Coordinates of C-alpha atoms in Angstrom, one line a residue:
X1 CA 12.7 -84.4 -93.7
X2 CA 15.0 -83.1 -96.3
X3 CA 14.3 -79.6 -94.1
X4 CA 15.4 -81.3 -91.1
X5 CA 18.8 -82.7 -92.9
X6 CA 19.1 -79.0 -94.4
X7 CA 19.0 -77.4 -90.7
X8 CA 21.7 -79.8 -89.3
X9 CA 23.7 -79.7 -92.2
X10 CA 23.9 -76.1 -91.7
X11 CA 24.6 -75.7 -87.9
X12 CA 27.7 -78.3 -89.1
X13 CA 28.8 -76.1 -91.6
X14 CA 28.8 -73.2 -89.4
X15 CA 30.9 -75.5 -87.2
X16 CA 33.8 -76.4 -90.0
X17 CA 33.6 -72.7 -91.1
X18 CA 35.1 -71.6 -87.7
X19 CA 37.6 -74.1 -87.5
X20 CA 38.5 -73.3 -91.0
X21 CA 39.1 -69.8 -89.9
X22 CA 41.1 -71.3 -86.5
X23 CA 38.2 -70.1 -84.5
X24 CA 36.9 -72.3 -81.7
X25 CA 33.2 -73.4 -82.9
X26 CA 29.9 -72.2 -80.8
X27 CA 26.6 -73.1 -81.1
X28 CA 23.8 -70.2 -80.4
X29 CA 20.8 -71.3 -78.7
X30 CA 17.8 -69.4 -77.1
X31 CA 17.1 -68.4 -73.3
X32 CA 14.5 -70.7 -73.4
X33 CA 13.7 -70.6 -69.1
X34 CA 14.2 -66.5 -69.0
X35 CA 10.8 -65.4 -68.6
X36 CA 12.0 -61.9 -70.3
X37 CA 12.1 -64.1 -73.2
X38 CA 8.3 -65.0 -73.0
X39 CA 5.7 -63.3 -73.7
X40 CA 1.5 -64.1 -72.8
X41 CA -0.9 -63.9 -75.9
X42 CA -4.2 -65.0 -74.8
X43 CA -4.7 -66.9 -77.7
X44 CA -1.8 -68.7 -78.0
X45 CA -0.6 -68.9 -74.2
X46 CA 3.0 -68.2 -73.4
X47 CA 5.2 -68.0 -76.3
X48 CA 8.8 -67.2 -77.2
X49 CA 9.3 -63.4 -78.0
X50 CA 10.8 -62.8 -82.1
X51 CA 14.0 -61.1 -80.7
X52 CA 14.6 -63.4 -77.5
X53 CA 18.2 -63.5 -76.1
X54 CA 20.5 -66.5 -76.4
X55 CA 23.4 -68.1 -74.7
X56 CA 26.4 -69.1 -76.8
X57 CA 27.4 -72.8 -76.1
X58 CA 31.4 -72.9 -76.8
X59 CA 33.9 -75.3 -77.6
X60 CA 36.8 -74.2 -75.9
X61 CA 35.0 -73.2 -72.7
X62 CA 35.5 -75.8 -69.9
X63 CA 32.0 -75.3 -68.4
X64 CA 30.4 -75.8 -72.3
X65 CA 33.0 -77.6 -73.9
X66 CA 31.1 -81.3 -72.9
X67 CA 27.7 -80.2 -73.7
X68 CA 28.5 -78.7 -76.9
X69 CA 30.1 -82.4 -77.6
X70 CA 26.8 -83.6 -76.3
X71 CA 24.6 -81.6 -78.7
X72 CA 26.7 -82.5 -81.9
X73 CA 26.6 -86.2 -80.9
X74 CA 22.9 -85.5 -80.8
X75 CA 22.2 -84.1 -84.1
X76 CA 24.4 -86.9 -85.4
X77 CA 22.1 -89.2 -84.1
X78 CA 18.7 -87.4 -85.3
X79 CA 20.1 -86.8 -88.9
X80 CA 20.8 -90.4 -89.4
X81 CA 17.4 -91.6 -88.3
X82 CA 15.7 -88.7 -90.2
X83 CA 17.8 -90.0 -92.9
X84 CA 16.7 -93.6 -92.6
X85 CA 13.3 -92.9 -91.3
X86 CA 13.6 -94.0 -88.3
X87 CA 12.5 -93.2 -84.6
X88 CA 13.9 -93.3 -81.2
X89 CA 12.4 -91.9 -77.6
X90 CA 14.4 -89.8 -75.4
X91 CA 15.3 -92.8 -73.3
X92 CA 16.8 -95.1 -76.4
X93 CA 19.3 -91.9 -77.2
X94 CA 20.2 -92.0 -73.3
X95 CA 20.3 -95.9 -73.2
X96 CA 22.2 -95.7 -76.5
X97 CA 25.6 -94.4 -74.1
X98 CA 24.3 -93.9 -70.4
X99 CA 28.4 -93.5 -69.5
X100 CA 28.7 -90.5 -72.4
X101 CA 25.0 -88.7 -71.2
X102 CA 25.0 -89.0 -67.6
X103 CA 21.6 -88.8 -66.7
X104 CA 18.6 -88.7 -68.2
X105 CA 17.4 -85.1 -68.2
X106 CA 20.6 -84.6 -69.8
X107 CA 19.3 -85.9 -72.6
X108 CA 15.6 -84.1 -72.8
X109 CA 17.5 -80.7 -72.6
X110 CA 19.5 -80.7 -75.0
X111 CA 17.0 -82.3 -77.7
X112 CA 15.1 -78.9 -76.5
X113 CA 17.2 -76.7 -77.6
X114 CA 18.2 -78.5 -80.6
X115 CA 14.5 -78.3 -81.4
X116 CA 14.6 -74.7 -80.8
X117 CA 18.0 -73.8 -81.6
X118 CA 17.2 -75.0 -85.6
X119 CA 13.2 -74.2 -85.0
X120 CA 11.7 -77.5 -86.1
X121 CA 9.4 -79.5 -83.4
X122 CA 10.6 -82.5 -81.8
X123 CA 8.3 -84.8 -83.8
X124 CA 10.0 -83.8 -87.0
X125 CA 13.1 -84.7 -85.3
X126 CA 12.1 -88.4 -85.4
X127 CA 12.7 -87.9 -81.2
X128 CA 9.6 -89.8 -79.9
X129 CA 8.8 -88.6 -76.0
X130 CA 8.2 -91.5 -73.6
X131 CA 4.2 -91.4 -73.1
X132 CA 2.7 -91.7 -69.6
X133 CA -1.0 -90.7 -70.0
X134 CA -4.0 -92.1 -70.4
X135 CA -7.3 -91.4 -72.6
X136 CA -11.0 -93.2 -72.1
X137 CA -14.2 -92.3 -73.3
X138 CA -16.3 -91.8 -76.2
X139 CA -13.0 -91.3 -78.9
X140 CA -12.2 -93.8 -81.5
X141 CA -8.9 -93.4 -84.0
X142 CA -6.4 -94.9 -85.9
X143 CA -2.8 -94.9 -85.6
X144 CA -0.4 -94.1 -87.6
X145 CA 0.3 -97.4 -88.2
X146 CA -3.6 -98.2 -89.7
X147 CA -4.2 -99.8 -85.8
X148 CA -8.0 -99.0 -85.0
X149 CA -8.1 -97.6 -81.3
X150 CA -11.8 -97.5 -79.6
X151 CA -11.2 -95.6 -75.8
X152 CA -15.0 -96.5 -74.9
X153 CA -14.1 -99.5 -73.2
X154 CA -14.9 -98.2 -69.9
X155 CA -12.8 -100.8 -67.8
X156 CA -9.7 -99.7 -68.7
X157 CA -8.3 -96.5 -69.9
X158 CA -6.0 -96.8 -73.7
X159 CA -2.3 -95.1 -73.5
X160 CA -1.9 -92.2 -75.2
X161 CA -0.2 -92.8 -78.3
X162 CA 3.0 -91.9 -78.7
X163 CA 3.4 -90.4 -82.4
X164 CA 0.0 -87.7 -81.9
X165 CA 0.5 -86.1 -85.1
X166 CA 0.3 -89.5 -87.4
X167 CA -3.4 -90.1 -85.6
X168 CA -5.8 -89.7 -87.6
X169 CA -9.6 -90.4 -88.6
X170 CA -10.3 -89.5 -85.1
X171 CA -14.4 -89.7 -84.3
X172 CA -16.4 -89.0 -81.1
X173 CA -19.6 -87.9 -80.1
X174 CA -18.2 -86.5 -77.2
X175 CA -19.8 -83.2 -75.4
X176 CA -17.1 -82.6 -73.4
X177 CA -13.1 -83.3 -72.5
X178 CA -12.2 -84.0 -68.7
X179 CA -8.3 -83.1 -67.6
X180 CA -8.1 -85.9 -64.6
X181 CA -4.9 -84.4 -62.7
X182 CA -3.7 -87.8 -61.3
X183 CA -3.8 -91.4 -62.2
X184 CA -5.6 -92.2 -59.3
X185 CA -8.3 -89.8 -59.6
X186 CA -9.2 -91.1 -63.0
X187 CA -8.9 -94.8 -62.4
X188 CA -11.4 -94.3 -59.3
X189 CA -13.8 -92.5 -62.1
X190 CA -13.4 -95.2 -64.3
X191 CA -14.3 -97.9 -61.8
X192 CA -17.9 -95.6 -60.7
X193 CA -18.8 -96.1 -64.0
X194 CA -18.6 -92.0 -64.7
X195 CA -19.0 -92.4 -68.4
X196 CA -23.2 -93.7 -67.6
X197 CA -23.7 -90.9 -65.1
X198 CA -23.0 -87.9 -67.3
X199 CA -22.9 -86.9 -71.4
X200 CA -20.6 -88.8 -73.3
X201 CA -17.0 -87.4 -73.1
X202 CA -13.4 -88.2 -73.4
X203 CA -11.2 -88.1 -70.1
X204 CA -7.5 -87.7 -70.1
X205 CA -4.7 -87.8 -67.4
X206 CA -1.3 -87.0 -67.4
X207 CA -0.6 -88.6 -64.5
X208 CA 0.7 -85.1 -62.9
X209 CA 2.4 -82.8 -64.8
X210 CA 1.7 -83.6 -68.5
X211 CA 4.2 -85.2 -70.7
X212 CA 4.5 -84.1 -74.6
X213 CA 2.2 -86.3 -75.7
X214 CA -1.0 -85.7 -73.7
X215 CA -0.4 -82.0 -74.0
X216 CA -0.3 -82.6 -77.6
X217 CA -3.1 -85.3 -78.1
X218 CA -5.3 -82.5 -76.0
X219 CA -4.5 -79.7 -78.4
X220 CA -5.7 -82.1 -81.2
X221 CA -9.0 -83.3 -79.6
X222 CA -9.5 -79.5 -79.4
X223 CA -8.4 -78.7 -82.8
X224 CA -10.6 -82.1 -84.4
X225 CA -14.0 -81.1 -82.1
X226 CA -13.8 -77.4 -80.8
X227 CA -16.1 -79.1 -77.2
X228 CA -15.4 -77.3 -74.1
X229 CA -12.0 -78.6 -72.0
X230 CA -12.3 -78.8 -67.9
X231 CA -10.1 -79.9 -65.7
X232 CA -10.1 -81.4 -62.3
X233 CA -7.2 -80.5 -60.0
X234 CA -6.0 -80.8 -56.2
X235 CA -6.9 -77.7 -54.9
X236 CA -3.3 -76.6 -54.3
X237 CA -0.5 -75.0 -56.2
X238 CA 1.0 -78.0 -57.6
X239 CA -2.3 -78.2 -59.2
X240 CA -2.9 -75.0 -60.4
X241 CA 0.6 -75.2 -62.3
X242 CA -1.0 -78.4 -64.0
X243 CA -3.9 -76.5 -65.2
X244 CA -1.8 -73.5 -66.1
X245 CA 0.3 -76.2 -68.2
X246 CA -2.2 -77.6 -70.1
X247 CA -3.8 -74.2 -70.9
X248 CA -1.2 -71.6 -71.6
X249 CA 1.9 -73.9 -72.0
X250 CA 5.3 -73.6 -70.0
X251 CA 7.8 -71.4 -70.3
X252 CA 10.6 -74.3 -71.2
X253 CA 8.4 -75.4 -74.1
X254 CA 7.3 -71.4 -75.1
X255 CA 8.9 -72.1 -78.6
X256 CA 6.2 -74.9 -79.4
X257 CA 3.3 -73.4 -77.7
X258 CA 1.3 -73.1 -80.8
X259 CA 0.9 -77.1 -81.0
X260 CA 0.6 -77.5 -77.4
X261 CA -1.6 -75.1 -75.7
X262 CA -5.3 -75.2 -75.2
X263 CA -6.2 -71.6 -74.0
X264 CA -9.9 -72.5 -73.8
X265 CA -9.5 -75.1 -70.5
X266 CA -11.8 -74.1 -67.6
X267 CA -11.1 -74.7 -63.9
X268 CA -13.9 -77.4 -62.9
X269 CA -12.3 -78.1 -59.6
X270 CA -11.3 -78.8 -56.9
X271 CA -11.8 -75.1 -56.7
X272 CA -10.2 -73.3 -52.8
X273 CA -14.6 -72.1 -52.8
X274 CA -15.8 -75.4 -52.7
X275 CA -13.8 -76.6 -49.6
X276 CA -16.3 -74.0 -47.7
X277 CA -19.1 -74.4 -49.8
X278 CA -19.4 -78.2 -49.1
X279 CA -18.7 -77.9 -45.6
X280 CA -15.5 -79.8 -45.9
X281 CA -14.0 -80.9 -42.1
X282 CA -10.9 -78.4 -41.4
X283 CA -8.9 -81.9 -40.3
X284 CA -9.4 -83.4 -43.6
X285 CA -7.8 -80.3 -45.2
X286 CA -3.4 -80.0 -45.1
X287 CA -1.5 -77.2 -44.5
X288 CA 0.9 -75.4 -46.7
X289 CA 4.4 -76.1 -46.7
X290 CA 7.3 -73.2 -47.4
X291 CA 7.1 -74.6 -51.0
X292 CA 3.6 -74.4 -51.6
X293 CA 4.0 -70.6 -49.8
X294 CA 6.0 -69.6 -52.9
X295 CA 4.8 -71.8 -55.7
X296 CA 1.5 -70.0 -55.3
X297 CA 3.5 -67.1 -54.9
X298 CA 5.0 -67.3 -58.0
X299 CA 1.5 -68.5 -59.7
X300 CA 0.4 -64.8 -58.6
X301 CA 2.6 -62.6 -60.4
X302 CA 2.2 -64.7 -63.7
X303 CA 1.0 -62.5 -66.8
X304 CA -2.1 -65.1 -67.7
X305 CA -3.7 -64.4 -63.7
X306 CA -4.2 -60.7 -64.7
X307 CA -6.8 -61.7 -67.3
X308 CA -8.7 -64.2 -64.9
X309 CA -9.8 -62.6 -62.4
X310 CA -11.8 -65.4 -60.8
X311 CA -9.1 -67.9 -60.7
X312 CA -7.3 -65.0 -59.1
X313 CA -10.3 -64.6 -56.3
X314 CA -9.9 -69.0 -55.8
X315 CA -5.7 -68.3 -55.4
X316 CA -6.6 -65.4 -53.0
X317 CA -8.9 -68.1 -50.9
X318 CA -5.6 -70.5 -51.3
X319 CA -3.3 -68.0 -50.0
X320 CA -5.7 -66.6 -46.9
X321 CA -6.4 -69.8 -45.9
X322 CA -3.0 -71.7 -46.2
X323 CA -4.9 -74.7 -46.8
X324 CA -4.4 -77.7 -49.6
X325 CA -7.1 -80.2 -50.2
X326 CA -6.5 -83.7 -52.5
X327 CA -9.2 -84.1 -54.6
X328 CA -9.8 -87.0 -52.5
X329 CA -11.5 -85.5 -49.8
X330 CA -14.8 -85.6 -51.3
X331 CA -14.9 -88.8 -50.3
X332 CA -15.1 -87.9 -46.9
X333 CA -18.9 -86.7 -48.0
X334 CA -19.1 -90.6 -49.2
X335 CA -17.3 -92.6 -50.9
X336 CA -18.6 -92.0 -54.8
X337 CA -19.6 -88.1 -54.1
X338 CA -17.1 -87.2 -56.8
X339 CA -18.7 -89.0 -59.9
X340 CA -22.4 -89.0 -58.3
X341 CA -22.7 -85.7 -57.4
X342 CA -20.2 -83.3 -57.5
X343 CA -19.0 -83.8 -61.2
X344 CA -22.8 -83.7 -62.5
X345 CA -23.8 -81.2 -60.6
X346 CA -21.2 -78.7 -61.8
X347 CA -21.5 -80.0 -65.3
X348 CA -24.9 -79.1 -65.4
X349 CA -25.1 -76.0 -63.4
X350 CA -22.2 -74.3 -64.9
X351 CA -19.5 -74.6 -61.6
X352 CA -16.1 -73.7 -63.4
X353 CA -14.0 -70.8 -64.0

């Protein structure tokens, strides 16, 4: 902490220096969105180059002037809770003056680049992000707090907690993790009783695309038990960008990707192959929009695709076909294909990517 008080107090110093000298103060902060500033390591993912470039947030400028106010009233805010060791999500500092912020998102991007900007990670910030995932399976742990959490409770799924880095005596017998894209998909596993039909293993969801915490708690079940990741995705771009997320990090959060990124997930599925493979009806299958046309587009040209060349054969099959598919269309096969047989028999048969 006495780091994180150090940082702030510095970036203020730099501040009454230049009014000292009758300058107008600015704050320097990284391109953090250029993707000239990012760079693909295949162990890492995508991460921030040493030399990126940087925008200067001014006070005397009309179009920086507010948001400058905005991050100062901001680091106030952090270095008195760091200070009094306390903790606040994203939405209590938005709550705390909605008139002053604006909007939410507001708020997220600028505690970003503050996190960049003095190169500490927003946990160490005492900034706590609002959890939306969800974690079953055969993982037990304890909170920070000394709570005892056991996810084997089939029936329902545990929250993933929202301080990842205090967890700790984390066990499992696991032999596997499962990356559920949606809520939906992972409830309906939960209620076929998944967990009895394969190895034990420890099932995640986001709930779409990942928030902090579930990128983070899946880094640290890789870290604690080095057992293979696998997602299962919508075969469609929107999907593919989840999976891309959770395995080589995004290029907003390229300055953290060393705690976030888990560069050994495998595509299970919904893979583009299996829609022909399994016979699936044309009608049940959706066709692309404009946005989905350059989404996968953009997927293409990304540095990571280069070095996996069969996910670049399935995006191909995407692209030809101008076809989506939910990962609910299995069920036009029957109603429990996905946990009977199409997640077993790839399991055991070696069907990912």
């Amino acid at each position: 902490s006495s780091e994180v008080l150090e940082a702030i107090e510095n970036v203020i110093q730099g501040v009454l220096q230049s009014l000292a000298q009758n300058k107008a103060p600015v704050l320097t902060v990284a391109n953090r969105a250029d993707w000239r500033n990012i760079e693909f390591k295949d162990s890492v993912g995508l991460q921030m180059i040493p030399g990126c470039t940087t925008k200067q947030i001014r006070s005397d400028c009309p179009q920086s002037a507010r948001r400058f106010a905005l991050m100062l009233k901001i680091l106030s805010m952090i270095y008195k809770m760091v200070q009094s060791n306390t903790y606040a999500t994203k939405r209590d500092i938005y709550y705390s003056d909605t008139s002053l912020f604006g909007n939410q998102s507001v708020v997220d991007e600028i505690i970003n680049d503050i996190s960049c900007m003095l190169k500490i990670p927003r946990r160490s910030l005492h900034v706590l992000a609002t959890t939306k995932g969800f974690v079953a399976g055969n993982l037990s742990y304890t909170e920070e707090d000394g709570t005892k959490v056991n996810c084997s409770c089939s029936a329902t799924a545990v929250t993933v907690p929202s301080n990842v880095q205090g967890i700790k005596n984390l066990t499992s017998h696991a032999k596997f993790i499962l990356i559920v894209e949606k809520d939906a998909t992972f409830q309906r596993l939960l209620d076929d009783d998944f967990f009895t039909k394969v190895p034990p293993c420890i099932m995640i969801t986001g709930r779409g695309i990942p928030d902090l915490n579930t990128r983070l708690l899946v880094r640290k079940l890789w870290d604690s038990f080095q057992i293979p990741i696998f997602t299962l995705m919508d075969a469609d771009p929107h999907g593919v960008e989840i999976m891309c997320i959770y395995k080589y990090g995004s290029a907003s959060m390229s300055f953290e990707a060393h705690h976030l990124t888990a560069p050994s997930v495998k595509w299970l599925g919904l893979l583009p192959s299996d829609l022909k493979r399994l016979n699936i009806c044309k009608d049940a299958l959706i066709p692309f929009t404009k946005q989905d046309e350059n989404k996968l587009a953009s997927i293409q040209k990304r540095p990571y695709i280069a070095c996996q060349p069969l996910w670049k054969k399935e995006l191909e099959i995407m692209a030809a076909s101008k076809l989506k598919a939910e990962i609910q269309v299995l069920t036009s096969l029957s109603s429990d294909y996905l946990s009977r047989v199409y997640l077993p028999n790839k399991l055991q048969f070696g069907g990912w990517l």
